[in-house]
Coordinates of C-alpha atoms in Angstrom, one line a residue:
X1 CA -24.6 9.0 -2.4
X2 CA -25.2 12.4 -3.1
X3 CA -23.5 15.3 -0.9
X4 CA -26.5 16.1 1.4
X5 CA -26.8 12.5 2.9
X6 CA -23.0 12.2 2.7
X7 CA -22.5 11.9 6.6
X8 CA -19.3 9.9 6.2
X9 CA -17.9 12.8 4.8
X10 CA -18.1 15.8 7.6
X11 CA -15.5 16.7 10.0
X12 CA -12.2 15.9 7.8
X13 CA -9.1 17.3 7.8
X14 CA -7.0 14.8 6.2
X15 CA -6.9 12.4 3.3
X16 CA -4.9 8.9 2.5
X17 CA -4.7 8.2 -0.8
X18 CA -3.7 4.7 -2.3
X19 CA -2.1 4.7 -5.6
X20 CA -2.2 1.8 -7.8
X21 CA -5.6 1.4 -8.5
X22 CA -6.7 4.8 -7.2
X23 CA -4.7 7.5 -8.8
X24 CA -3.8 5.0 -11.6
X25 CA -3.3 1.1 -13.2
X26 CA 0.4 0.5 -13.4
X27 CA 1.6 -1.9 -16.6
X28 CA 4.3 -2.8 -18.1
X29 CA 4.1 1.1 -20.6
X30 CA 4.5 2.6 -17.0
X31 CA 0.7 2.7 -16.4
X32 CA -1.9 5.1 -17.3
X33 CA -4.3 7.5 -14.6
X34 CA -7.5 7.0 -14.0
X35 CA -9.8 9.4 -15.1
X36 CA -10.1 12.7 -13.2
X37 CA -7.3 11.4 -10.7
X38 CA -4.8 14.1 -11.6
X39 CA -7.5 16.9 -11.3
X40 CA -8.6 15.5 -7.6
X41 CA -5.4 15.6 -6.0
X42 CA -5.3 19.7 -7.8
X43 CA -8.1 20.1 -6.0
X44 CA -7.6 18.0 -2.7
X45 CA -4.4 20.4 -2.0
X46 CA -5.9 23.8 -3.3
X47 CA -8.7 23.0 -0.8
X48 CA -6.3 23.1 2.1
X49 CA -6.9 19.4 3.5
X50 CA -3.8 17.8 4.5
X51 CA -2.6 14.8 1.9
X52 CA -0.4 11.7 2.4
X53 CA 0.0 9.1 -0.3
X54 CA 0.0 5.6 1.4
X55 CA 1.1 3.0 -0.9
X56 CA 2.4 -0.8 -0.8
X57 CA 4.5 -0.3 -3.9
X58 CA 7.5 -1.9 -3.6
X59 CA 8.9 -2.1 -7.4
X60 CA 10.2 1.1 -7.2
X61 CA 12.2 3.7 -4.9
X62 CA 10.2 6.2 -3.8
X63 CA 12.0 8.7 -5.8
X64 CA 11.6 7.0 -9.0
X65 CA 7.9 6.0 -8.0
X66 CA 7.1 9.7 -7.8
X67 CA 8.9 10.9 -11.0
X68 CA 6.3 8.2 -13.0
X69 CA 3.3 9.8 -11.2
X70 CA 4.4 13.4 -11.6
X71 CA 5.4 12.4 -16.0
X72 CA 1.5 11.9 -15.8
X73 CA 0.6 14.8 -14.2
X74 CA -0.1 14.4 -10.6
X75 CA 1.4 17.0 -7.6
X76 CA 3.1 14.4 -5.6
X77 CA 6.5 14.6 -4.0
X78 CA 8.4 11.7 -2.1
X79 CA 7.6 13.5 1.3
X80 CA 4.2 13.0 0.7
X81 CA 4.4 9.2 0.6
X82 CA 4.0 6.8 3.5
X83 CA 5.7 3.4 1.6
X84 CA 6.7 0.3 3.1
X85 CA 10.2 0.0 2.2
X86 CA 11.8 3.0 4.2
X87 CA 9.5 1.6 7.7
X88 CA 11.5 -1.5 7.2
X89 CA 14.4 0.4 7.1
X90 CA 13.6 1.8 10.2
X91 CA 12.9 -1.5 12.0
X92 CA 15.7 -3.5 10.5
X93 CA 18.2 -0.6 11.7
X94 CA 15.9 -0.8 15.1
X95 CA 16.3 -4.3 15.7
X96 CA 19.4 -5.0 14.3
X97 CA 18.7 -7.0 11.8
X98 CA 20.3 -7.9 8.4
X99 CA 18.2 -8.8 5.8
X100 CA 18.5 -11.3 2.7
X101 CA 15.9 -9.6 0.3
X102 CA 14.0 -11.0 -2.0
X103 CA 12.9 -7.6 -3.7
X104 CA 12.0 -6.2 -7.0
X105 CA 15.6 -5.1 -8.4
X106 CA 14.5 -1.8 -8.3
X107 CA 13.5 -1.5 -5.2
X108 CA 17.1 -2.5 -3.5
X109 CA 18.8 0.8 -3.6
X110 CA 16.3 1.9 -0.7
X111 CA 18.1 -0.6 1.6
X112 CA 21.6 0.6 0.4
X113 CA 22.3 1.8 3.9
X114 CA 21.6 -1.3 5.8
X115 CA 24.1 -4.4 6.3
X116 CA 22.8 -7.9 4.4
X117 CA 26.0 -9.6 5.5
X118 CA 25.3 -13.3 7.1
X119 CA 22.0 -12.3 6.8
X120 CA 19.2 -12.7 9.8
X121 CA 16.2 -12.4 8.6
X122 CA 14.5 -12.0 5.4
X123 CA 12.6 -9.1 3.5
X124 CA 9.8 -9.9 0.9
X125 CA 8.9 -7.5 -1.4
X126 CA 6.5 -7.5 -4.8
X127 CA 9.7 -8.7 -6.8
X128 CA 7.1 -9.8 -9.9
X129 CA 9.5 -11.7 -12.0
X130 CA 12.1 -11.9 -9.5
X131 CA 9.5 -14.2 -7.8
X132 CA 11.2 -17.8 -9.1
X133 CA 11.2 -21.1 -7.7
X134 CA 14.8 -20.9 -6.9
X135 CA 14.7 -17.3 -5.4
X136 CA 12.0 -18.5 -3.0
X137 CA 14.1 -22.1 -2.8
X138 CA 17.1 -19.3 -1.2
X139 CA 14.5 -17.1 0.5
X140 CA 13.2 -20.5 2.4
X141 CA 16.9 -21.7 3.0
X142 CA 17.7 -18.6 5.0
X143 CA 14.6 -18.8 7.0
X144 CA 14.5 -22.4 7.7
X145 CA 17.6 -22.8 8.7
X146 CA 17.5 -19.8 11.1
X147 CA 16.6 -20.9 15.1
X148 CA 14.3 -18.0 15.2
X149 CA 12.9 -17.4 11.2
X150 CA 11.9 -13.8 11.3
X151 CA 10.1 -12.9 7.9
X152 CA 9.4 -9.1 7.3
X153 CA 7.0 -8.7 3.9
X154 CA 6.5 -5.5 2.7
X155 CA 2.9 -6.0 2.2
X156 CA 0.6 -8.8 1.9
X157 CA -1.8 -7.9 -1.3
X158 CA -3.4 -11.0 -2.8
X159 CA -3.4 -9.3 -6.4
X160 CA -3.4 -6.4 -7.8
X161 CA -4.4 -4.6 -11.4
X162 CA -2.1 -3.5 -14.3
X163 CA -3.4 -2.3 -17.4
X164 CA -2.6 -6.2 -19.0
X165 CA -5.0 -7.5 -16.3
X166 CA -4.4 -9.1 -12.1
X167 CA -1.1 -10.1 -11.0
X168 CA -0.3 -12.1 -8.3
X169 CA 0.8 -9.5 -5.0
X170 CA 3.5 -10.3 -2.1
X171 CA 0.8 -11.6 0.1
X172 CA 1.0 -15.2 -2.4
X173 CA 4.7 -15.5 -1.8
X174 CA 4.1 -14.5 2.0
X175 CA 1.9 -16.9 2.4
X176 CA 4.4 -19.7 0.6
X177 CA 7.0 -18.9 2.7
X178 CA 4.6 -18.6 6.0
X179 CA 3.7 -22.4 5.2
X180 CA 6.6 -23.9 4.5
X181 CA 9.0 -22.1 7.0
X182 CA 6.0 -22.4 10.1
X183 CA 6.8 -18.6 10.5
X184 CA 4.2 -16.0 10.8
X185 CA 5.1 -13.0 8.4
X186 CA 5.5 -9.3 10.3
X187 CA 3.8 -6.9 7.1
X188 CA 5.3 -3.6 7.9
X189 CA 2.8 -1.9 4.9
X190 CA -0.5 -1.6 5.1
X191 CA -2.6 -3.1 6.7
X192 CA -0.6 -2.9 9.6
X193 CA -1.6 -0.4 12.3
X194 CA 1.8 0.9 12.3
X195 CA 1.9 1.8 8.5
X196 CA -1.1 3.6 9.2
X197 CA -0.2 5.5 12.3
X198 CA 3.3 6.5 11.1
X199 CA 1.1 8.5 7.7
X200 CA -1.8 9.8 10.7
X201 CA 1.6 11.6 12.1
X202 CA 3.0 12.5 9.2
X203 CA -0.1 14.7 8.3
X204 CA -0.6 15.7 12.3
X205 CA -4.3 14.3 12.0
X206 CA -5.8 12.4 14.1
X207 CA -7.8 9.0 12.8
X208 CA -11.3 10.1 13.3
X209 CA -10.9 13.1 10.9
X210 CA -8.9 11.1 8.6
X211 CA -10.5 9.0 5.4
X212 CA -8.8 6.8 3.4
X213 CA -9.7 6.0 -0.4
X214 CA -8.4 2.4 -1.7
X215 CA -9.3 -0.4 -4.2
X216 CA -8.6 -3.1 -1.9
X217 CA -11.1 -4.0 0.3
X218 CA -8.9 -5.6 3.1
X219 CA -5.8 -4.1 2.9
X220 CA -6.9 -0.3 2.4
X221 CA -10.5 -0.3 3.9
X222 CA -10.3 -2.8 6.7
X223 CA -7.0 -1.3 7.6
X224 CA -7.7 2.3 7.9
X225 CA -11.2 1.5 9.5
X226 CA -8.9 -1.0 12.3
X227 CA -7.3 2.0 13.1
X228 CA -10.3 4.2 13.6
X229 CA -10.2 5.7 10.3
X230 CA -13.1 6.4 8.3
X231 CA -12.2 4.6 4.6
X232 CA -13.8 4.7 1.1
X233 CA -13.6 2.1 -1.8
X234 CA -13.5 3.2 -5.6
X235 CA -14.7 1.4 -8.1
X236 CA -12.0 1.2 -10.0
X237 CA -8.7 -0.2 -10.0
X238 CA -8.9 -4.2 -8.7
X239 CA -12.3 -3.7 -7.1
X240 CA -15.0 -6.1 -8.2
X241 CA -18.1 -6.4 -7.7
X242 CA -18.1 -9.0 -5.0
X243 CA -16.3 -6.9 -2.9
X244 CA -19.5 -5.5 -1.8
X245 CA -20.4 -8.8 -0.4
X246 CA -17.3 -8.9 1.9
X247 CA -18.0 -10.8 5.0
X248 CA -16.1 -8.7 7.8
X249 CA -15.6 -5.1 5.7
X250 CA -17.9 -2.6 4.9
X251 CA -16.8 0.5 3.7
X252 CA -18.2 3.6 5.0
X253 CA -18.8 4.5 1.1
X254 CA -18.7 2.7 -2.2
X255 CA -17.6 6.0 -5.0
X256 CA -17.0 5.0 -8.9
X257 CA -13.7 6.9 -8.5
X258 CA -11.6 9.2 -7.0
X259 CA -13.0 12.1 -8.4
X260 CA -16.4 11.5 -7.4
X261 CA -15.0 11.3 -3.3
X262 CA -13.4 14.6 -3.5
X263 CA -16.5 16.1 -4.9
X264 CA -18.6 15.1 -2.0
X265 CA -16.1 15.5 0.7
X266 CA -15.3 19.3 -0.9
X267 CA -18.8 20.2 -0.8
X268 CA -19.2 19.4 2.8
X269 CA -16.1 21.4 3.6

């Protein structure tokens, strides 16, 4: 697509970013950026347009999340991102509810505020190798034995990429617990409309002069688009090819990479 034709890219005032996969592949070494990542966001925020960072992540406080991306390189702060667990904090305070999580460990100083006595509901997070059979075997306990089983997940990602290859995403274990627990799961990050809204607000922008760049097809295209959004998917990250065959998402653009986007959306400024 060069710039000229680039119609998908006029009238924008705002950007959503996803991360993993986007600004860069997480592993096990902390991850690496993806090339020309660091630069884009320079240039996304020295060209005026408002910026939110909407991620699922949910093995890491935000805090700690942002100190990784910032050690390689990238202008982010924690008030820039739009993650799940802090909207469930929300709700769960909301609705008072008290949650038995089943979370990455370092993810469960974000709910340090909120009651998880007698517990009421549960909270599924990516907990990666916190995801064992008896975990789940507690996770299902709580649920099935509640009169009302009301399962939050924090995300519902089939898979996702690190640098040693895919690994299986929340959405698996949703899915498990969905089945066996004849529950259906309320996903507080994308693609919920909500998660999407609340980062809209954030940047004061409305959805039809908002795009969102993603690597997942369903999650980050088909979500943003639901909402009115206009939404991008790079080529890099989890994307493979037969993504471009999806049967119910088209993206309004396919880019190699995030660097390629913010050339064509800058040139149309």
């Amino acid at each position: 697509v060069r710039a000229a034709m680039a119609g998908w890219a006029r009238a924008v005032r705002g950007l959503l970013l996803d991360v993993s996969g986007v600004l860069y592949d997480s592993g096990a070494d902390g991850g690496v950026p993806i090339a020309g990542s660091v630069e884009a966001v320079r240039r996304i925020k020295a060209s005026g347009l408002k910026l939110r960072f909407c991620t699922n992540e949910t093995q890491a406080t935000r805090e700690n999340f942002v100190k990784k991306l910032r050690g390689m390189g990238f202008d982010i702060c924690a008030s820039e991102v739009t993650a799940p667990a802090p909207a469930a904090c929300r709700i769960l305070k909301e609705r008072g509810l008290r949650p038995h999580l089943l979370v990455h460990d370092d993810l469960v100083p974000e709910f340090a505020e909120v009651d998880k006595t007698n517990p009421n509901c549960v909270v599924l997070g990516d907990a990666a190798e916190n995801f064992t059979y008896a975990n789940l075997n507690e996770a299902f306990r709580v649920l099935i034995g509640m009169e009302k089983p009301v399962l939050i997940s924090l995300g519902r990602g089939r898979y996702y990429k690190e640098t040693d290859g895919l690994k299986l995403d929340v959405g698996a274990y949703m899915k498990a617990l969905e089945y066996a627990c004849d529950v259906q799961a309320e996903v507080v990050g994308k693609p919920s409309k909500r998660f999407f809204e609340s980062a809209l607000a954030e940047m004061g922008v409305p959805a039809e002069q908002a795009i969102m760049i993603g690597d997942d097809i369903e999650n980050d295209v088909g979500g943003a688009q639901r909402c009115g959004m206009r939404a991008l998917q790079v080529r890099t990250g989890k994307y493979r090819p037969s993504d471009e065959n999806h049967p119910d998402v088209k993206p309004d653009a396919y880019v190699n990479n995030l660097a390629e986007a913010v050339d064509i959306i800058l040139q149309q400024l």
